[in-house]
Amino acid sequence: MSLPGWDALTTPAGAGLLDQASALRAAGTAFDKISQQLRRDGADPDTLSAALTVAGLREKAHPKFGPLAGEMLFTQAGLEQASRVPVAELHAARFAGCTTVADLGCGLGAESLAFLRAGLQVRAVELDPITAQFAHHNLSVEATALRDKHQSAPRFDVVTGDATAVGSADADGVFLDPARRTAGHRDTKRLISSDDYSPSLDFAFAAARSSRSGGVKLGPGIDRELIPDDAEAQWVSVDGQLVEMGLWFGAAARAGVRRAATVLRVHGGEPSTHELLAAADAPDAEVRELGEYLIEPDNAVIRARLIGLLGAELDAGMLHESIAYLTADRAVTTPFAQVFRVIEELPAKEKDLKRALAARGIGRLEIKKRGVDVDPAALRTRLRLRGPNSATLILSRSASRHMALLAERC
């Protein structure tokens, strides 16, 4: 359903108003002052409201889209669901060898932008008319940027319609991101059942299989029983945050790979990509006693069920058979986990733990936990921490006892 004033943002007058609002915002003017000034200048109230919203969303979009965000159009729901640039570029790389990719359910066009940058022609399909207009604008911005860099801009087309009816035409690659939230431009809610996805998983899988290369983007918590046997399942994390699970079919899937944990490091240094690959879920590592180091696997590794593979690479064992902590006797460096040196084991009973932390002058405490029913924020309050020192407290269980480990990051 359209919101008043949003259609106008793709017209010259609306675009000009948005440019004014964005320029004032870039100069440090508060949103209420911008509204007052542009209302005095005769701006249409509905269009102005939409322009101010998009100007705010452009600021929020910068971490995902970089400088290009300043020229793009967003809805709140569309921005929340859009892939980050490095993740979208991972998707685009899967379609090497294709000529045209049909982006069925393109949203604001995050993947389609990456496809263009990869030199692929794009057929983008979007059900919602406003979102489709915004996607067309965003793709036009990208095409202009490519031409400004003296690069060729592949052909693109944005079709407004139901992906199940419009289809992929003659595209030799198909990418789908089924809607996993209720319809709308803001305040949408996550759909609980995969049966309610739009388009359905059955359609998405069939469409992906029908092309030379096919991909389906899903939430990282998808029921593993829904993963097809003929697809490569890839869990992706960005700077430690698990963001998605992708299913890849045909030429988009890697030979012999059915499970992949992909870890992207974007901030704090040179961007990098690291992967653990396997033909199936890896058997868990053997349970062992606590060593000098505790290892917390990245969530992509955990979801891909490749903890055992990581344990074998690091010569590490499980702390408990059902808890995703590894332990080892030697220091390791790995992009697939956070590693902590265990300083000492403290009493697990809260009263005794509080006394032990006070004796060590710990006033700043990072609390991590797995396998124990503890609210870290509430516990931190009850501990009444004071002192000049800082530390990490890891609460978990071994095969024989509850554990409270004072640790430091390696």
mmCIF file of C-alpha atoms in Angstrom:
data_model
loop_
_atom_site.group_PDB
_atom_site.id
_atom_site.type_symbol
_atom_site.label_atom_id
_atom_site.label_comp_id
_atom_site.label_asym_id
_atom_site.label_seq_id
_atom_site.Cartn_x
_atom_site.Cartn_y
_atom_site.Cartn_z
ATOM 1 C CA MET A 1 0.000 0.000 0.000
ATOM 2 C CA SER A 2 1.345 3.393 -0.994
ATOM 3 C CA LEU A 3 2.102 6.096 1.560
ATOM 4 C CA PRO A 4 1.134 9.705 0.763
ATOM 5 C CA GLY A 5 3.953 11.674 -0.793
ATOM 6 C CA TRP A 6 6.298 8.759 -1.453
ATOM 7 C CA ASP A 7 5.425 8.471 -5.150
ATOM 8 C CA ALA A 8 6.567 12.056 -5.618
ATOM 9 C CA LEU A 9 10.152 11.296 -4.602
ATOM 10 C CA THR A 10 10.817 9.792 -8.033
ATOM 11 C CA THR A 11 9.598 12.982 -9.775
ATOM 12 C CA PRO A 12 11.913 15.956 -10.459
ATOM 13 C CA ALA A 13 10.100 18.111 -7.865
ATOM 14 C CA GLY A 14 10.183 15.436 -5.191
ATOM 15 C CA ALA A 15 13.803 14.568 -5.930
ATOM 16 C CA GLY A 16 14.712 18.245 -5.640
ATOM 17 C CA LEU A 17 12.986 18.489 -2.263
ATOM 18 C CA LEU A 18 14.841 15.398 -1.050
ATOM 19 C CA ASP A 19 18.138 16.873 -2.242
ATOM 20 C CA GLN A 20 17.410 20.051 -0.274
ATOM 21 C CA ALA A 21 16.576 18.081 2.866
ATOM 22 C CA SER A 22 19.668 15.914 2.510
ATOM 23 C CA ALA A 23 21.937 18.927 1.958
ATOM 24 C CA LEU A 24 20.575 20.684 5.027
ATOM 25 C CA ARG A 25 20.993 17.524 7.047
ATOM 26 C CA ALA A 26 24.585 17.126 5.835
ATOM 27 C CA ALA A 27 25.213 20.685 7.039
ATOM 28 C CA GLY A 28 24.127 19.639 10.524
ATOM 29 C CA THR A 29 20.602 21.058 10.555
ATOM 30 C CA ALA A 30 18.171 19.209 12.836
ATOM 31 C CA PHE A 31 15.200 17.486 11.187
ATOM 32 C CA ASP A 32 12.632 19.716 12.891
ATOM 33 C CA LYS A 33 14.446 22.830 11.633
ATOM 34 C CA ILE A 34 14.597 21.389 8.123
ATOM 35 C CA SER A 35 10.865 20.706 8.240
ATOM 36 C CA GLN A 36 10.098 24.241 9.386
ATOM 37 C CA GLN A 37 12.291 25.837 6.721
ATOM 38 C CA LEU A 38 10.982 23.779 3.810
ATOM 39 C CA ARG A 39 7.371 24.188 4.917
ATOM 40 C CA ARG A 40 7.876 27.953 4.871
ATOM 41 C CA ASP A 41 9.229 27.550 1.341
ATOM 42 C CA GLY A 42 5.930 25.927 0.326
ATOM 43 C CA ALA A 43 6.833 22.225 0.297
ATOM 44 C CA ASP A 44 3.937 19.800 0.055
ATOM 45 C CA PRO A 45 3.514 18.330 3.584
ATOM 46 C CA ASP A 46 3.196 14.690 2.458
ATOM 47 C CA THR A 47 6.162 14.872 0.105
ATOM 48 C CA LEU A 48 8.205 16.698 2.727
ATOM 49 C CA SER A 49 7.412 14.014 5.319
ATOM 50 C CA ALA A 50 8.542 11.313 2.887
ATOM 51 C CA ALA A 51 11.683 13.273 1.981
ATOM 52 C CA LEU A 52 12.668 13.730 5.625
ATOM 53 C CA THR A 53 12.140 10.027 6.294
ATOM 54 C CA VAL A 54 14.324 9.034 3.346
ATOM 55 C CA ALA A 55 16.994 11.564 4.356
ATOM 56 C CA GLY A 56 17.147 9.865 7.752
ATOM 57 C CA LEU A 57 17.237 6.418 6.189
ATOM 58 C CA ARG A 58 20.158 7.471 3.980
ATOM 59 C CA GLU A 59 22.174 8.124 7.124
ATOM 60 C CA LYS A 60 21.268 4.711 8.530
ATOM 61 C CA ALA A 61 22.046 3.062 5.184
ATOM 62 C CA HIS A 62 25.650 4.240 5.002
ATOM 63 C CA PRO A 63 27.085 1.212 6.880
ATOM 64 C CA LYS A 64 25.365 -1.103 4.385
ATOM 65 C CA PHE A 65 25.806 0.805 1.144
ATOM 66 C CA GLY A 66 28.655 3.256 1.697
ATOM 67 C CA PRO A 67 28.744 6.620 -0.144
ATOM 68 C CA LEU A 68 26.145 5.439 -2.683
ATOM 69 C CA ALA A 69 23.525 5.579 0.104
ATOM 70 C CA GLY A 70 23.467 9.370 -0.196
ATOM 71 C CA GLU A 71 21.826 9.098 -3.611
ATOM 72 C CA MET A 72 19.570 6.092 -3.069
ATOM 73 C CA LEU A 73 15.903 5.825 -2.101
ATOM 74 C CA PHE A 74 14.841 3.680 0.852
ATOM 75 C CA THR A 75 11.847 2.536 2.801
ATOM 76 C CA GLN A 76 12.355 1.517 6.412
ATOM 77 C CA ALA A 77 11.338 -2.094 5.809
ATOM 78 C CA GLY A 78 13.362 -2.290 2.600
ATOM 79 C CA LEU A 79 16.529 -1.036 4.282
ATOM 80 C CA GLU A 80 16.162 -3.431 7.203
ATOM 81 C CA GLN A 81 15.909 -6.392 4.839
ATOM 82 C CA ALA A 82 18.548 -5.322 2.298
ATOM 83 C CA SER A 83 21.831 -7.219 2.068
ATOM 84 C CA ARG A 84 25.064 -5.466 2.976
ATOM 85 C CA VAL A 85 27.274 -4.633 -0.002
ATOM 86 C CA PRO A 86 29.956 -7.297 0.704
ATOM 87 C CA VAL A 87 27.271 -9.970 1.147
ATOM 88 C CA ALA A 88 25.500 -8.952 -2.068
ATOM 89 C CA GLU A 89 28.848 -9.131 -3.864
ATOM 90 C CA LEU A 90 29.303 -12.689 -2.567
ATOM 91 C CA HIS A 91 25.949 -13.480 -4.155
ATOM 92 C CA ALA A 92 26.935 -11.872 -7.447
ATOM 93 C CA ALA A 93 30.134 -13.934 -7.624
ATOM 94 C CA ARG A 94 28.019 -17.098 -7.686
ATOM 95 C CA PHE A 95 26.662 -16.117 -11.095
ATOM 96 C CA ALA A 96 29.983 -15.935 -12.920
ATOM 97 C CA GLY A 97 29.403 -17.343 -16.387
ATOM 98 C CA CYS A 98 25.827 -16.090 -16.592
ATOM 99 C CA THR A 99 24.643 -13.312 -18.875
ATOM 100 C CA THR A 100 21.440 -12.202 -17.152
ATOM 101 C CA VAL A 101 20.219 -12.698 -13.598
ATOM 102 C CA ALA A 102 16.550 -12.486 -12.654
ATOM 103 C CA ASP A 103 16.294 -10.974 -9.175
ATOM 104 C CA LEU A 104 12.820 -12.193 -8.195
ATOM 105 C CA GLY A 105 11.615 -10.130 -5.248
ATOM 106 C CA CYS A 106 14.382 -7.568 -5.623
ATOM 107 C CA GLY A 107 13.266 -5.204 -2.847
ATOM 108 C CA LEU A 108 15.264 -1.989 -3.056
ATOM 109 C CA GLY A 109 17.765 -3.701 -5.360
ATOM 110 C CA ALA A 110 20.773 -4.518 -3.157
ATOM 111 C CA GLU A 111 21.569 -7.716 -5.064
ATOM 112 C CA SER A 112 20.718 -6.190 -8.426
ATOM 113 C CA LEU A 113 23.244 -3.426 -7.765
ATOM 114 C CA ALA A 114 25.928 -6.044 -7.137
ATOM 115 C CA PHE A 115 24.918 -7.923 -10.269
ATOM 116 C CA LEU A 116 25.369 -4.743 -12.333
ATOM 117 C CA ARG A 117 28.808 -4.131 -10.813
ATOM 118 C CA ALA A 118 29.720 -7.717 -11.724
ATOM 119 C CA GLY A 119 28.873 -7.011 -15.368
ATOM 120 C CA LEU A 120 25.602 -8.948 -15.398
ATOM 121 C CA GLN A 121 22.387 -7.846 -17.025
ATOM 122 C CA VAL A 122 19.505 -7.691 -14.552
ATOM 123 C CA ARG A 123 15.819 -8.467 -14.702
ATOM 124 C CA ALA A 124 14.500 -7.251 -11.325
ATOM 125 C CA VAL A 125 10.954 -8.126 -10.256
ATOM 126 C CA GLU A 126 9.201 -6.516 -7.294
ATOM 127 C CA LEU A 127 5.588 -6.834 -6.176
ATOM 128 C CA ASP A 128 5.261 -3.520 -4.310
ATOM 129 C CA PRO A 129 4.956 -0.533 -6.687
ATOM 130 C CA ILE A 130 6.746 2.016 -4.482
ATOM 131 C CA THR A 131 9.604 -0.367 -3.746
ATOM 132 C CA ALA A 132 9.870 -1.157 -7.469
ATOM 133 C CA GLN A 133 10.109 2.565 -8.299
ATOM 134 C CA PHE A 134 12.811 2.997 -5.676
ATOM 135 C CA ALA A 135 14.693 -0.044 -6.998
ATOM 136 C CA HIS A 136 14.640 1.431 -10.522
ATOM 137 C CA HIS A 137 16.007 4.703 -9.157
ATOM 138 C CA ASN A 138 18.758 2.905 -7.227
ATOM 139 C CA LEU A 139 19.806 0.869 -10.252
ATOM 140 C CA SER A 140 19.903 4.048 -12.330
ATOM 141 C CA VAL A 141 22.198 5.619 -9.733
ATOM 142 C CA GLU A 142 24.520 2.601 -9.919
ATOM 143 C CA ALA A 143 24.514 2.601 -13.718
ATOM 144 C CA THR A 144 25.450 6.291 -13.732
ATOM 145 C CA ALA A 145 28.251 5.645 -11.235
ATOM 146 C CA LEU A 146 29.632 2.888 -13.454
ATOM 147 C CA ARG A 147 29.585 5.133 -16.509
ATOM 148 C CA ASP A 148 31.287 7.919 -14.518
ATOM 149 C CA LYS A 149 34.098 5.436 -13.844
ATOM 150 C CA HIS A 150 34.292 4.775 -17.595
ATOM 151 C CA GLN A 151 32.885 1.289 -17.094
ATOM 152 C CA SER A 152 30.082 -0.225 -19.120
ATOM 153 C CA ALA A 153 26.694 -0.338 -17.421
ATOM 154 C CA PRO A 154 24.838 -3.573 -18.223
ATOM 155 C CA ARG A 155 21.214 -3.402 -19.228
ATOM 156 C CA PHE A 156 18.626 -3.636 -16.478
ATOM 157 C CA ASP A 157 14.869 -3.754 -16.286
ATOM 158 C CA VAL A 158 12.599 -3.455 -13.234
ATOM 159 C CA VAL A 159 9.232 -5.174 -13.545
ATOM 160 C CA THR A 160 6.404 -4.506 -11.102
ATOM 161 C CA GLY A 161 4.508 -7.721 -10.499
ATOM 162 C CA ASP A 162 4.227 -11.047 -8.732
ATOM 163 C CA ALA A 163 7.381 -13.099 -9.264
ATOM 164 C CA THR A 164 5.337 -16.293 -9.487
ATOM 165 C CA ALA A 165 3.431 -14.858 -12.451
ATOM 166 C CA VAL A 166 6.102 -12.719 -14.121
ATOM 167 C CA GLY A 167 8.900 -15.291 -13.848
ATOM 168 C CA SER A 168 12.522 -15.097 -14.919
ATOM 169 C CA ALA A 169 11.967 -14.843 -18.692
ATOM 170 C CA ASP A 170 15.167 -15.904 -20.502
ATOM 171 C CA ALA A 171 17.588 -15.193 -17.630
ATOM 172 C CA ASP A 172 20.208 -17.897 -17.157
ATOM 173 C CA GLY A 173 20.604 -17.029 -13.480
ATOM 174 C CA VAL A 174 17.859 -16.704 -10.859
ATOM 175 C CA PHE A 175 18.126 -15.191 -7.382
ATOM 176 C CA LEU A 176 15.261 -15.073 -4.896
ATOM 177 C CA ASP A 177 14.896 -13.482 -1.480
ATOM 178 C CA PRO A 178 11.427 -14.612 -0.307
ATOM 179 C CA ALA A 179 9.667 -12.092 1.932
ATOM 180 C CA ARG A 180 9.968 -13.312 5.502
ATOM 181 C CA ARG A 181 8.126 -10.371 7.035
ATOM 182 C CA THR A 182 4.611 -8.999 6.776
ATOM 183 C CA ALA A 183 3.896 -6.642 3.875
ATOM 184 C CA GLY A 184 4.396 -2.906 4.264
ATOM 185 C CA HIS A 185 6.994 -0.154 4.200
ATOM 186 C CA ARG A 186 7.646 0.075 7.956
ATOM 187 C CA ASP A 187 6.992 -1.685 11.282
ATOM 188 C CA THR A 188 6.781 -5.080 9.599
ATOM 189 C CA LYS A 189 6.818 -8.297 11.654
ATOM 190 C CA ARG A 190 8.783 -11.472 11.098
ATOM 191 C CA LEU A 191 6.753 -14.381 9.726
ATOM 192 C CA ILE A 192 6.926 -17.340 12.069
ATOM 193 C CA SER A 193 6.189 -20.090 9.568
ATOM 194 C CA SER A 194 8.121 -20.688 6.347
ATOM 195 C CA ASP A 195 4.759 -21.681 4.822
ATOM 196 C CA ASP A 196 3.880 -17.961 4.806
ATOM 197 C CA TYR A 197 6.953 -16.801 2.857
ATOM 198 C CA SER A 198 6.269 -14.957 -0.396
ATOM 199 C CA PRO A 199 6.966 -16.454 -2.822
ATOM 200 C CA SER A 200 6.759 -19.888 -1.241
ATOM 201 C CA LEU A 201 9.855 -22.007 -0.683
ATOM 202 C CA ASP A 202 8.538 -24.569 -3.159
ATOM 203 C CA PHE A 203 8.396 -21.908 -5.869
ATOM 204 C CA ALA A 204 11.778 -20.462 -4.873
ATOM 205 C CA PHE A 205 13.529 -23.827 -4.969
ATOM 206 C CA ALA A 206 11.907 -24.774 -8.278
ATOM 207 C CA ALA A 207 12.851 -21.436 -9.864
ATOM 208 C CA ALA A 208 16.445 -21.713 -8.638
ATOM 209 C CA ARG A 209 16.737 -25.256 -9.988
ATOM 210 C CA SER A 210 15.296 -24.298 -13.369
ATOM 211 C CA SER A 211 18.191 -22.001 -14.270
ATOM 212 C CA ARG A 212 21.857 -22.543 -14.998
ATOM 213 C CA SER A 213 22.703 -20.946 -11.650
ATOM 214 C CA GLY A 214 20.226 -20.401 -8.841
ATOM 215 C CA GLY A 215 20.301 -18.913 -5.359
ATOM 216 C CA VAL A 216 17.809 -18.432 -2.525
ATOM 217 C CA LYS A 217 18.509 -16.119 0.404
ATOM 218 C CA LEU A 218 16.935 -17.142 3.737
ATOM 219 C CA GLY A 219 17.214 -16.291 7.402
ATOM 220 C CA PRO A 220 20.075 -17.981 9.289
ATOM 221 C CA GLY A 221 17.672 -19.718 11.655
ATOM 222 C CA ILE A 222 15.732 -21.585 8.955
ATOM 223 C CA ASP A 223 14.675 -25.106 9.909
ATOM 224 C CA ARG A 224 17.469 -27.344 8.680
ATOM 225 C CA GLU A 225 14.942 -29.992 7.646
ATOM 226 C CA LEU A 226 13.918 -27.600 4.856
ATOM 227 C CA ILE A 227 17.401 -27.591 3.285
ATOM 228 C CA PRO A 228 17.256 -29.516 -0.028
ATOM 229 C CA ASP A 229 19.763 -32.315 -0.510
ATOM 230 C CA ASP A 230 20.856 -30.931 -3.889
ATOM 231 C CA ALA A 231 21.796 -27.454 -2.602
ATOM 232 C CA GLU A 232 24.912 -25.977 -1.052
ATOM 233 C CA ALA A 233 23.873 -24.366 2.246
ATOM 234 C CA GLN A 234 26.008 -21.370 3.208
ATOM 235 C CA TRP A 235 25.813 -19.457 6.497
ATOM 236 C CA VAL A 236 27.333 -15.963 6.390
ATOM 237 C CA SER A 237 28.491 -13.730 9.231
ATOM 238 C CA VAL A 238 29.783 -10.163 8.987
ATOM 239 C CA ASP A 239 32.122 -8.962 11.735
ATOM 240 C CA GLY A 240 30.740 -11.625 14.039
ATOM 241 C CA GLN A 241 27.054 -11.032 13.267
ATOM 242 C CA LEU A 242 25.257 -13.920 11.581
ATOM 243 C CA VAL A 243 23.237 -12.369 8.753
ATOM 244 C CA GLU A 244 21.867 -15.050 6.434
ATOM 245 C CA MET A 245 21.774 -18.563 5.072
ATOM 246 C CA GLY A 246 21.960 -18.966 1.308
ATOM 247 C CA LEU A 247 21.052 -22.009 -0.763
ATOM 248 C CA TRP A 248 22.855 -22.469 -4.080
ATOM 249 C CA PHE A 249 21.791 -24.687 -6.969
ATOM 250 C CA GLY A 250 23.266 -25.795 -10.283
ATOM 251 C CA ALA A 251 26.461 -24.030 -11.326
ATOM 252 C CA ALA A 252 26.111 -21.608 -8.399
ATOM 253 C CA ALA A 253 26.841 -24.484 -5.995
ATOM 254 C CA ARG A 254 30.429 -25.614 -5.531
ATOM 255 C CA ALA A 255 31.267 -29.201 -6.406
ATOM 256 C CA GLY A 256 31.327 -31.465 -3.376
ATOM 257 C CA VAL A 257 30.241 -28.712 -0.977
ATOM 258 C CA ARG A 258 26.986 -28.977 0.940
ATOM 259 C CA ARG A 259 27.898 -26.992 4.069
ATOM 260 C CA ALA A 260 29.769 -23.694 4.139
ATOM 261 C CA ALA A 261 30.545 -21.237 6.927
ATOM 262 C CA THR A 262 31.601 -17.883 5.455
ATOM 263 C CA VAL A 263 33.107 -15.255 7.741
ATOM 264 C CA LEU A 264 33.487 -11.700 6.427
ATOM 265 C CA ARG A 265 35.673 -9.183 8.215
ATOM 266 C CA VAL A 266 34.813 -5.682 7.022
ATOM 267 C CA HIS A 267 35.767 -3.268 9.809
ATOM 268 C CA GLY A 268 38.971 -2.846 11.786
ATOM 269 C CA GLY A 269 41.413 -3.690 9.018
ATOM 270 C CA GLU A 270 41.701 -4.943 5.468
ATOM 271 C CA PRO A 271 38.379 -6.565 4.366
ATOM 272 C CA SER A 272 38.709 -10.335 4.184
ATOM 273 C CA THR A 273 36.679 -13.485 3.513
ATOM 274 C CA HIS A 274 37.283 -16.848 5.178
ATOM 275 C CA GLU A 275 35.458 -20.144 4.648
ATOM 276 C CA LEU A 276 35.077 -23.580 6.165
ATOM 277 C CA LEU A 277 33.706 -26.041 3.591
ATOM 278 C CA ALA A 278 32.445 -29.595 3.931
ATOM 279 C CA ALA A 279 30.415 -32.190 2.084
ATOM 280 C CA ALA A 280 28.095 -32.648 5.091
ATOM 281 C CA ASP A 281 27.629 -31.727 8.746
ATOM 282 C CA ALA A 282 30.876 -32.422 10.588
ATOM 283 C CA PRO A 283 30.886 -34.862 13.528
ATOM 284 C CA ASP A 284 31.439 -33.012 16.800
ATOM 285 C CA ALA A 285 34.866 -32.994 18.399
ATOM 286 C CA GLU A 286 35.476 -35.216 21.409
ATOM 287 C CA VAL A 287 34.651 -33.795 24.839
ATOM 288 C CA ARG A 288 37.726 -33.038 26.941
ATOM 289 C CA GLU A 289 38.714 -31.265 30.139
ATOM 290 C CA LEU A 290 39.229 -27.522 30.197
ATOM 291 C CA GLY A 291 42.559 -26.442 28.737
ATOM 292 C CA GLU A 292 44.420 -23.158 28.972
ATOM 293 C CA TYR A 293 42.354 -21.634 26.163
ATOM 294 C CA LEU A 294 38.618 -21.438 25.521
ATOM 295 C CA ILE A 295 37.412 -21.023 21.930
ATOM 296 C CA GLU A 296 34.045 -19.537 20.945
ATOM 297 C CA PRO A 297 33.235 -20.486 17.316
ATOM 298 C CA ASP A 298 31.661 -17.915 15.024
ATOM 299 C CA ASN A 299 27.910 -18.356 14.710
ATOM 300 C CA ALA A 300 28.279 -19.196 11.015
ATOM 301 C CA VAL A 301 30.417 -22.192 12.023
ATOM 302 C CA ILE A 302 27.893 -23.220 14.661
ATOM 303 C CA ARG A 303 24.873 -22.980 12.345
ATOM 304 C CA ALA A 304 26.685 -24.849 9.583
ATOM 305 C CA ARG A 305 27.470 -27.595 12.120
ATOM 306 C CA LEU A 306 31.149 -27.438 11.368
ATOM 307 C CA ILE A 307 32.373 -27.093 14.971
ATOM 308 C CA GLY A 308 34.001 -30.510 14.734
ATOM 309 C CA LEU A 309 35.886 -29.487 11.590
ATOM 310 C CA LEU A 310 37.127 -26.336 13.324
ATOM 311 C CA GLY A 311 38.084 -28.372 16.391
ATOM 312 C CA ALA A 312 40.170 -30.726 14.253
ATOM 313 C CA GLU A 313 41.984 -27.782 12.634
ATOM 314 C CA LEU A 314 42.750 -26.241 16.031
ATOM 315 C CA ASP A 315 43.499 -29.482 17.895
ATOM 316 C CA ALA A 316 40.654 -28.576 20.263
ATOM 317 C CA GLY A 317 37.891 -30.522 21.966
ATOM 318 C CA MET A 318 34.380 -29.748 23.144
ATOM 319 C CA LEU A 319 33.907 -28.415 26.649
ATOM 320 C CA HIS A 320 30.490 -30.135 26.750
ATOM 321 C CA GLU A 321 28.805 -32.321 24.163
ATOM 322 C CA SER A 322 25.845 -29.950 23.694
ATOM 323 C CA ILE A 323 27.542 -26.555 24.158
ATOM 324 C CA ALA A 324 29.372 -24.729 21.363
ATOM 325 C CA TYR A 325 32.594 -24.007 23.227
ATOM 326 C CA LEU A 326 35.923 -25.598 22.320
ATOM 327 C CA THR A 327 38.976 -25.784 24.523
ATOM 328 C CA ALA A 328 42.662 -26.256 23.729
ATOM 329 C CA ASP A 329 46.068 -26.288 25.410
ATOM 330 C CA ARG A 330 47.774 -23.911 23.007
ATOM 331 C CA ALA A 331 47.076 -20.431 21.690
ATOM 332 C CA VAL A 332 45.502 -20.327 18.239
ATOM 333 C CA THR A 333 44.763 -17.642 15.700
ATOM 334 C CA THR A 334 41.676 -18.196 13.576
ATOM 335 C CA PRO A 335 39.108 -16.029 11.813
ATOM 336 C CA PHE A 336 36.444 -18.604 12.698
ATOM 337 C CA ALA A 337 36.361 -18.030 16.453
ATOM 338 C CA GLN A 338 37.098 -15.753 19.367
ATOM 339 C CA VAL A 339 39.870 -17.138 21.559
ATOM 340 C CA PHE A 340 40.247 -16.503 25.294
ATOM 341 C CA ARG A 341 43.062 -17.375 27.658
ATOM 342 C CA VAL A 342 41.646 -18.791 30.871
ATOM 343 C CA ILE A 343 43.194 -16.880 33.767
ATOM 344 C CA GLU A 344 41.511 -18.889 36.510
ATOM 345 C CA GLU A 345 38.349 -20.708 37.421
ATOM 346 C CA LEU A 346 36.213 -18.868 39.971
ATOM 347 C CA PRO A 347 33.416 -20.226 42.166
ATOM 348 C CA ALA A 348 30.217 -20.718 40.171
ATOM 349 C CA LYS A 349 27.928 -19.912 43.106
ATOM 350 C CA GLU A 350 26.861 -16.280 42.758
ATOM 351 C CA LYS A 351 27.624 -15.175 46.305
ATOM 352 C CA ASP A 352 31.142 -16.611 46.152
ATOM 353 C CA LEU A 353 31.643 -15.281 42.614
ATOM 354 C CA LYS A 354 30.743 -11.773 43.750
ATOM 355 C CA ARG A 355 33.310 -12.000 46.546
ATOM 356 C CA ALA A 356 36.010 -13.299 44.186
ATOM 357 C CA LEU A 357 35.492 -10.503 41.650
ATOM 358 C CA ALA A 358 35.558 -7.869 44.401
ATOM 359 C CA ALA A 359 38.838 -9.291 45.720
ATOM 360 C CA ARG A 360 40.348 -8.856 42.251
ATOM 361 C CA GLY A 361 39.165 -5.253 41.891
ATOM 362 C CA ILE A 362 37.141 -5.930 38.741
ATOM 363 C CA GLY A 363 34.817 -3.060 37.942
ATOM 364 C CA ARG A 364 34.224 -3.664 34.232
ATOM 365 C CA LEU A 365 33.111 -7.140 33.262
ATOM 366 C CA GLU A 366 32.149 -8.645 29.926
ATOM 367 C CA ILE A 367 29.885 -11.620 30.620
ATOM 368 C CA LYS A 368 29.548 -14.410 28.061
ATOM 369 C CA LYS A 369 27.472 -17.506 28.640
ATOM 370 C CA ARG A 370 26.358 -20.717 26.993
ATOM 371 C CA GLY A 371 24.450 -23.623 28.447
ATOM 372 C CA VAL A 372 23.431 -21.792 31.639
ATOM 373 C CA ASP A 373 20.220 -19.942 32.461
ATOM 374 C CA VAL A 374 21.622 -16.516 33.329
ATOM 375 C CA ASP A 375 20.712 -12.981 32.274
ATOM 376 C CA PRO A 376 24.142 -11.292 31.946
ATOM 377 C CA ALA A 377 22.764 -7.769 32.437
ATOM 378 C CA ALA A 378 20.851 -8.714 35.576
ATOM 379 C CA LEU A 379 23.813 -10.659 36.952
ATOM 380 C CA ARG A 380 26.162 -7.721 36.357
ATOM 381 C CA THR A 381 23.826 -5.505 38.392
ATOM 382 C CA ARG A 382 23.672 -7.994 41.266
ATOM 383 C CA LEU A 383 27.453 -8.371 41.340
ATOM 384 C CA ARG A 384 27.836 -4.652 42.163
ATOM 385 C CA LEU A 385 31.213 -4.444 40.485
ATOM 386 C CA ARG A 386 33.790 -1.942 41.704
ATOM 387 C CA GLY A 387 37.445 -1.512 40.973
ATOM 388 C CA PRO A 388 39.944 -0.393 38.329
ATOM 389 C CA ASN A 389 40.340 -3.713 36.516
ATOM 390 C CA SER A 390 38.435 -5.248 33.620
ATOM 391 C CA ALA A 391 37.968 -8.857 32.540
ATOM 392 C CA THR A 392 35.791 -11.338 30.707
ATOM 393 C CA LEU A 393 33.681 -13.836 32.635
ATOM 394 C CA ILE A 394 32.589 -16.975 30.781
ATOM 395 C CA LEU A 395 29.745 -18.968 32.321
ATOM 396 C CA SER A 396 29.182 -22.480 31.015
ATOM 397 C CA ARG A 397 29.245 -26.167 31.880
ATOM 398 C CA SER A 398 31.735 -28.928 31.368
ATOM 399 C CA ALA A 399 30.812 -32.597 31.445
ATOM 400 C CA SER A 400 31.145 -32.572 35.234
ATOM 401 C CA ARG A 401 30.315 -29.113 36.622
ATOM 402 C CA HIS A 402 29.117 -25.548 36.166
ATOM 403 C CA MET A 403 31.993 -23.202 35.418
ATOM 404 C CA ALA A 404 32.810 -19.528 35.943
ATOM 405 C CA LEU A 405 35.976 -18.705 34.034
ATOM 406 C CA LEU A 406 37.889 -15.462 34.355
ATOM 407 C CA ALA A 407 39.494 -14.901 30.976
ATOM 408 C CA GLU A 408 41.159 -12.424 28.657
ATOM 409 C CA ARG A 409 40.893 -12.128 24.885
ATOM 410 C CA CYS A 410 43.867 -13.335 22.885
#
